[in-house]
C-alpha atoms as one frame of an Amber mdcrd trajectory, in Angstrom:
protein
  -0.007  19.272  -5.919  -1.923  16.410  -4.546  -4.662  17.310  -1.864  -4.637
  14.116  -0.343  -1.788  11.759   0.563  -1.553   7.827   1.263   0.843   7.081
   4.094   2.061   3.944   5.961   3.414   3.673   9.663   5.936   1.291   9.164
   8.521   0.104  12.175   9.737  -2.318  15.031   7.512  -2.774  17.998   7.654
   0.389  20.883   8.667   2.553  18.594   6.150   4.493  19.378   3.839   4.602
  15.941   1.021   4.374  17.993   1.629   7.182  20.177   3.277   8.686  16.918
  -0.582   8.450  14.892  -2.454   9.463  18.327  -0.005  12.927  18.643  -0.616
  13.770  14.014  -4.294  13.672  14.923  -4.207  15.509  18.502  -1.798  18.351
  16.635  -4.636  18.304  13.571  -7.919  18.839  16.011  -8.478  15.329  14.392
 -10.134  13.630  17.934 -13.247  14.278  18.876 -13.990  15.648  22.518 -15.460
  12.752  23.056 -13.220  10.362  22.554  -9.898  12.829  23.612 -12.177  12.455
  27.421 -12.638   8.567  27.404  -7.929   8.569  26.612  -7.724  11.179  29.101
  -9.434   8.786  32.080  -7.875   5.786  30.590  -4.543   7.384  31.174  -5.281
   8.471  34.869  -6.274   4.951  35.677  -2.903   4.152  34.426  -1.321   6.412
  36.709  -0.494   8.987  34.225  -0.619  12.931  34.522  -1.222  13.552  30.238
  -2.870  11.726  27.762  -1.382   8.413  26.270  -2.507   9.719  22.770  -1.231
   5.954  21.814  -4.577   5.000  23.222  -6.540   6.766  19.762  -4.973   4.253
  18.075  -4.461   0.697  19.815  -8.491  -0.113  19.264  -8.991  -3.405  19.853
  -8.936  -4.158  23.175  -6.170  -6.891  22.816  -4.085  -4.157  21.349  -4.756
  -2.311  24.812  -4.385  -5.227  27.020  -0.749  -5.961  24.828   0.259  -2.473
  24.599   0.807  -3.492  20.806  -0.259  -2.732  17.120  -1.543  -5.749  15.693
  -3.897  -5.186  12.812  -4.051  -2.472  10.063  -5.916   0.182  10.860  -7.007
   3.295   8.551  -7.137   7.096  10.011  -8.321   9.970   8.177  -7.895  13.554
   9.485  -7.039  16.911   7.447  -5.266  20.199   7.495  -6.091  23.210   5.659
  -3.744  22.311   3.167  -3.976  18.457   2.718  -6.482  15.654   3.214  -5.025
  12.281   4.346  -5.334   8.303   4.323  -3.122   7.007   6.962  -1.909   2.891
   7.608  -0.937   2.515  11.262   0.677  -0.930  10.581   2.165  -3.591  13.121
   5.705  -3.552  13.699   6.015  -7.129  15.587   8.382  -9.487  12.715   5.031
 -11.943  12.679   2.981  -9.105  10.943   5.310  -7.883   8.344   2.949  -9.535
   6.370  -0.156  -6.647   7.439   2.904  -3.680   6.357   2.528  -5.622   2.590
  -1.348  -4.838   3.284  -1.023  -1.279   4.712   1.856   0.015   2.231   0.966
  -1.574  -0.797  -1.491   1.912  -2.126   1.210   4.156  -0.184   2.832   6.915
  -2.065   4.281   7.755   1.511   5.745   5.696   4.291   7.073   7.189   7.847
   9.853   4.421   9.353  10.134   4.588  12.540  13.320   3.335  14.571  14.182
   4.218  18.111  16.410   6.896  18.588  18.523   4.254  21.733  18.097   1.766
  19.601  19.208   3.081  15.430  18.369   0.865  12.768  17.637  -2.859  13.197
  16.993  -5.829  11.481  12.720  -4.660  11.616  14.128  -1.416  10.240  15.870
  -3.040   7.225  13.156  -5.162   6.527  11.107  -3.112   6.707  12.582  -0.469
   4.108  13.223  -3.104   1.766   9.004  -4.065   1.482   8.790  -0.614   1.179
  11.119  -0.546  -1.641  10.315  -3.623  -3.370   5.840  -1.913  -3.057   7.543
   1.001  -5.223   6.544   3.402  -2.180   8.410   6.409  -3.766   9.009   8.439
  -0.611  10.313   7.472   2.842  10.532   9.535   6.111  12.750   8.223   8.977
  11.448   9.463  12.303  13.762   9.005  14.281  11.557   8.915  18.028  12.364
   9.236  21.293  14.662  11.848  20.619  14.543  13.170  24.345  15.581  10.033
  25.404  19.023  10.793  24.275  18.733  14.359  25.506  18.409  15.264  22.088
  21.932  14.611  20.935  22.314  15.254  17.284  25.163  13.739  16.669  23.057
  10.217  17.655  20.016  11.515  15.481  23.177  12.323  12.370  24.636   8.483
  12.769  21.249   6.942  12.439  19.925   9.056   9.735  23.387   8.247   7.308
  23.100   5.049   8.214  19.462   4.659   7.232  20.538   7.103   4.230  23.006
   4.563   3.101  20.695   1.247   3.159  17.721   3.570   0.965  20.263   4.266
  -1.590  21.277   0.491  -2.009  17.727  -0.350  -2.055  17.016   2.120  -5.237
  16.047   5.469  -2.874  17.255   8.379  -5.022  18.456  11.124  -3.154  16.199
  13.829  -1.868  13.376  11.221  -1.680  14.197   9.857   2.201  14.333  12.843
   4.620  15.098  11.992   7.999  13.718  13.605  11.655  14.428  14.084  15.008
  11.298  13.563  16.642   9.602  13.145  20.459   5.961  11.816  19.374   5.276
  11.539  23.808   6.165  15.259  23.630   5.640  16.728  19.617   8.882  17.800
  19.348   8.968  18.466  15.447   5.439  16.239  14.958   3.806  19.529  14.220
   5.307  22.207  15.564   9.407  23.022  15.189  11.148  21.912  18.499  13.038
  24.275  20.815  15.133  21.254  21.631  16.201  20.727  18.654  17.783  24.002
  17.216  20.601  22.128  15.224  18.024  20.968  13.011  16.636  23.013  10.343
  14.429  20.817   8.280  10.489  20.588   8.368   8.483  18.817  10.911   6.817
  15.886  10.729   3.160  17.473   9.542   4.632  20.269   7.268   6.772  17.682
   4.819   3.953  15.770   5.050   1.606  18.514   4.003   4.065  19.594   0.818
   5.735  16.779  -0.206   5.331  16.388  -4.080   3.082  13.305  -4.999   3.003
  12.177  -8.631  -0.595  11.506  -9.576  -1.702   8.659 -11.798   0.354   9.322
 -15.026  -2.090  11.486 -17.475  -1.103   9.348 -20.296  -0.582   6.174 -18.344
  -2.508   2.952 -20.130  -6.009   2.948 -19.924  -7.197  -0.404 -17.538 -10.260
  -1.444 -16.542 -11.060  -4.324 -14.552 -14.697  -5.268 -15.233 -16.289  -5.569
 -12.238 -20.172  -6.103 -13.185 -22.032  -5.725 -16.453 -25.369  -3.867 -16.305
 -28.281  -5.196 -18.554 -31.481  -3.760 -17.024 -33.574  -5.208 -19.386 -36.469
  -3.037 -18.665 -39.322  -1.191 -20.210 -37.132   2.602 -20.574 -33.495   0.639
 -20.995 -34.505  -2.481 -23.045 -30.922  -2.450 -24.666 -29.119  -1.367 -22.076
 -25.794  -3.314 -22.086 -22.932  -1.496 -19.592 -19.693  -2.848 -17.615 -18.953
  -1.122 -14.174 -16.166  -1.018 -12.400 -12.762   1.515 -11.346 -10.502   2.412
 -13.664  -7.350   0.912 -13.038  -5.007   3.201 -14.229  -4.783   5.987 -17.654
  -8.088   7.932 -18.900 -10.752   7.243 -21.332 -13.061   9.424 -23.590 -16.084
   8.295 -25.549 -14.344   6.929 -29.287 -11.386   5.839 -27.721 -10.435   1.676
 -29.803 -10.154  -0.121 -26.696  -9.280  -4.431 -26.501 -11.112  -6.397 -24.676
  -9.524  -8.549 -22.751  -8.244 -11.694 -22.834 -10.241 -12.729 -25.884  -8.796
  -9.523 -27.549 -11.980  -8.580 -28.576 -11.829  -4.513 -30.712 -13.510  -1.821
 -30.435 -14.580   1.433 -29.143 -16.249   3.465 -26.469 -19.296   5.155 -27.092
 -20.352   6.431 -23.511 -19.033   6.985 -19.837 -22.302   7.409 -17.229 -21.740
   8.103 -14.014 -24.572   8.322 -11.150 -24.405  11.872 -12.127 -24.741  11.712
 -16.047 -22.066  10.972 -18.510 -18.623  12.081 -18.818 -16.418  13.614 -21.411
 -12.927  12.230 -20.168 -12.796  10.138 -16.907  -9.431   8.868 -14.807  -7.529
   6.630 -12.756  -9.518   5.617  -9.201 -12.820   6.427 -11.639 -15.898   4.123
 -10.827 -17.537   4.391 -14.103 -20.131   2.585 -16.504 -18.647   2.431 -19.902
 -20.622   1.792 -22.939 -19.542   0.254 -26.178 -20.136   0.717 -29.740 -20.625
  -3.365 -30.219 -22.904  -6.129 -28.838 -19.667  -8.230 -27.426 -19.359 -10.858
 -24.906 -17.409  -9.674 -21.987 -17.781 -10.523 -18.608 -16.632 -10.092 -15.062
 -12.854 -10.759 -14.973 -12.607  -9.073 -18.099  -9.827  -6.311 -19.286 -10.856
  -3.238 -21.177  -7.798  -2.092 -21.849  -6.210   1.099 -24.392  -5.901  -0.324
 -28.075  -2.811   0.692 -29.050  -1.415  -0.075 -25.882  -2.078  -3.205 -24.998
  -1.098  -5.210 -21.202   0.958  -8.832 -22.127  -1.631 -11.607 -22.028   0.104
 -14.887 -20.491  -0.173 -18.366 -18.962   3.384 -18.089 -17.348   3.966 -15.429
 -14.939   7.381 -14.327 -13.458   6.533 -12.611  -9.994   7.615 -11.383  -7.074
   5.620 -12.456  -4.563   5.899 -11.720  -0.291   4.790 -15.414   2.095   1.860
 -14.242   4.444   1.482 -17.893   5.123   2.531 -20.008   8.116   2.739 -22.753
   6.335   5.679 -22.823   3.328   5.121 -22.667   0.303   6.687 -25.153  -1.892
   7.736 -26.088  -5.421   4.204 -27.623  -7.435   2.009 -25.991  -4.894  -1.646
 -25.329  -6.454  -3.242 -22.200  -5.853  -5.917 -19.762  -6.731  -4.589 -16.333
  -8.266  -6.578 -13.494  -8.493  -5.671 -10.567 -10.550  -8.117  -7.530 -10.819
 -11.413  -8.626 -10.793 -10.405 -12.124 -12.135  -9.678 -15.240 -10.538  -7.824
 -18.872 -11.953  -5.937 -21.751 -10.911  -2.318 -21.367 -10.331   0.315 -23.964
 -10.822   4.415 -22.800  -8.675   6.431 -24.301 -11.041   9.753 -22.280  -9.482
  11.064 -21.133  -6.943  13.894 -18.800  -8.220  15.070 -16.970  -5.605  14.720
 -15.555  -2.206  15.453 -12.055  -1.176  17.491 -11.271   2.180  16.920  -8.328
   3.574  19.518  -7.740   5.548  22.413  -8.310   3.163  20.196  -7.340   0.057
  21.252 -10.092  -1.468  19.581 -13.420  -2.932  19.553 -16.555  -2.495  19.129
 -19.175  -5.469  17.024 -21.924  -5.724  15.777 -21.956  -2.306  13.284 -25.091
  -1.540  10.507 -23.057   0.125   9.090 -19.675   0.867   8.269 -18.730   4.507
   6.469 -16.721   6.056   7.364 -13.204   5.979   9.597 -14.035   2.746  10.165
 -12.336   0.070  10.824 -14.250  -3.296  11.517 -14.639  -6.724   8.298 -17.924
  -8.919   7.182 -18.601 -11.508   3.485 -19.592 -11.921   1.734 -21.794 -14.356
  -1.852 -20.064 -14.967  -4.734 -22.083 -16.118  -5.893 -19.796 -18.786  -4.245
 -16.952 -20.234  -4.350 -13.461 -18.176  -3.810 -10.094 -19.104  -1.166  -8.557
 -17.135   1.324  -4.977 -16.420   4.728  -5.003 -15.154   4.602  -3.771 -11.857
   6.827  -1.462 -11.937   5.079   0.472 -15.136   1.213  -0.471 -14.051   1.223
  -1.486  -9.997  -3.079  -1.276  -9.975  -2.809  -4.332 -13.075   0.756  -5.687
 -12.086  -0.400  -6.656  -8.492  -2.417  -9.935  -7.113  -3.022 -12.128  -4.677
  -2.257 -15.941  -4.311  -5.040 -18.111  -1.987  -5.393 -21.113  -0.789  -7.719
 -22.810  -2.942  -9.073 -25.100   0.105  -9.977 -22.195   2.547  -9.827 -18.976
   1.134  -7.015 -17.612   2.705  -4.480 -15.090   1.676  -1.504 -16.939   1.054
   1.093 -14.324  -0.777   0.193 -10.499  -2.328   2.453 -10.947  -5.696   3.610
  -8.222  -7.757   4.853  -9.190 -11.851   8.094  -8.860 -12.617  11.284  -9.253
 -10.903  11.833  -6.238  -7.962  15.100  -7.999  -7.181  18.100  -8.829  -8.889
């Protein structure tokens, strides 16, 4: 079992995400005494008799004043069984783009619904985004169960409806768990609730501690975007030439044959250096410096890949994008595409489809993509780049679309078609 779980929260505004995250931090004793004292004082000032745990999370002044979450915040906590990195994402429709950011690296997502409202439009929208991003595990936290009298029937109806929606998005049976919780009271968050004797499943925290998480496949094709070329040119290291970066996928060993893309130069790995000394093997997520047997012209933006399992080198990419900008995307737009450590110019040749996350259908040949729209596009890049299908290799199948005028991020993209 992996000792680290990356998870994200999602859901509509006022579903209680901040309170739930605060409760997890509080119940796992991940809150410093002075933090809790400050929250307690602020709660008393508001006339509350118990600490408002959402204040542990909504740290920005504008968030506290509005009572909403407006940006992605990363929280770190741990139990004896596992460590967690949690991305707390906003619930408002206009901040759906932030959910893409928070969920892009998540291995599990906790999607909240208000037990009084059930599955709503924003619930379906977030579930669709999570499915498109390939988040493998979902938890539906039916929050505020105390406000419906801990009613089993209410929970069952919501859980059944969401299970059907998740199945239509491609989630297999068993990958979605529904839990009745009260973040405010603590029911079924870290400890089982006596108020829900009809619920026999795990608490939310128990599930987070025990859910199987697939590590990066050991046999995945090796991918290494070059971030920096190290050439000390000192008397001690006169001829040293190393290529530094983080391994995006697969494993590498000295002696392995690799190819440097996009030019297709073949060579072998001579050594794998780290600050702690050379390694006999390095895997995905490791930050290393790779030395090659041949003296090649390699620079930042190049990709070192397994010679026998190469990505596709192309200047035409069919991709799924989540449009994150307030100005619409139109065919013919000129943009920058950032893939790994390489940024190239690109032209939006076609908008071939727009995904309707409510009906789970697509609209062909849309005139534009608007804020929060998910669509399929064809991009022509100014130079060929090595890409993988997102479903095969998320790290090298993902990219950003950037405004060449002001540098703003316009879209998050995934190589390949993520919807029919």
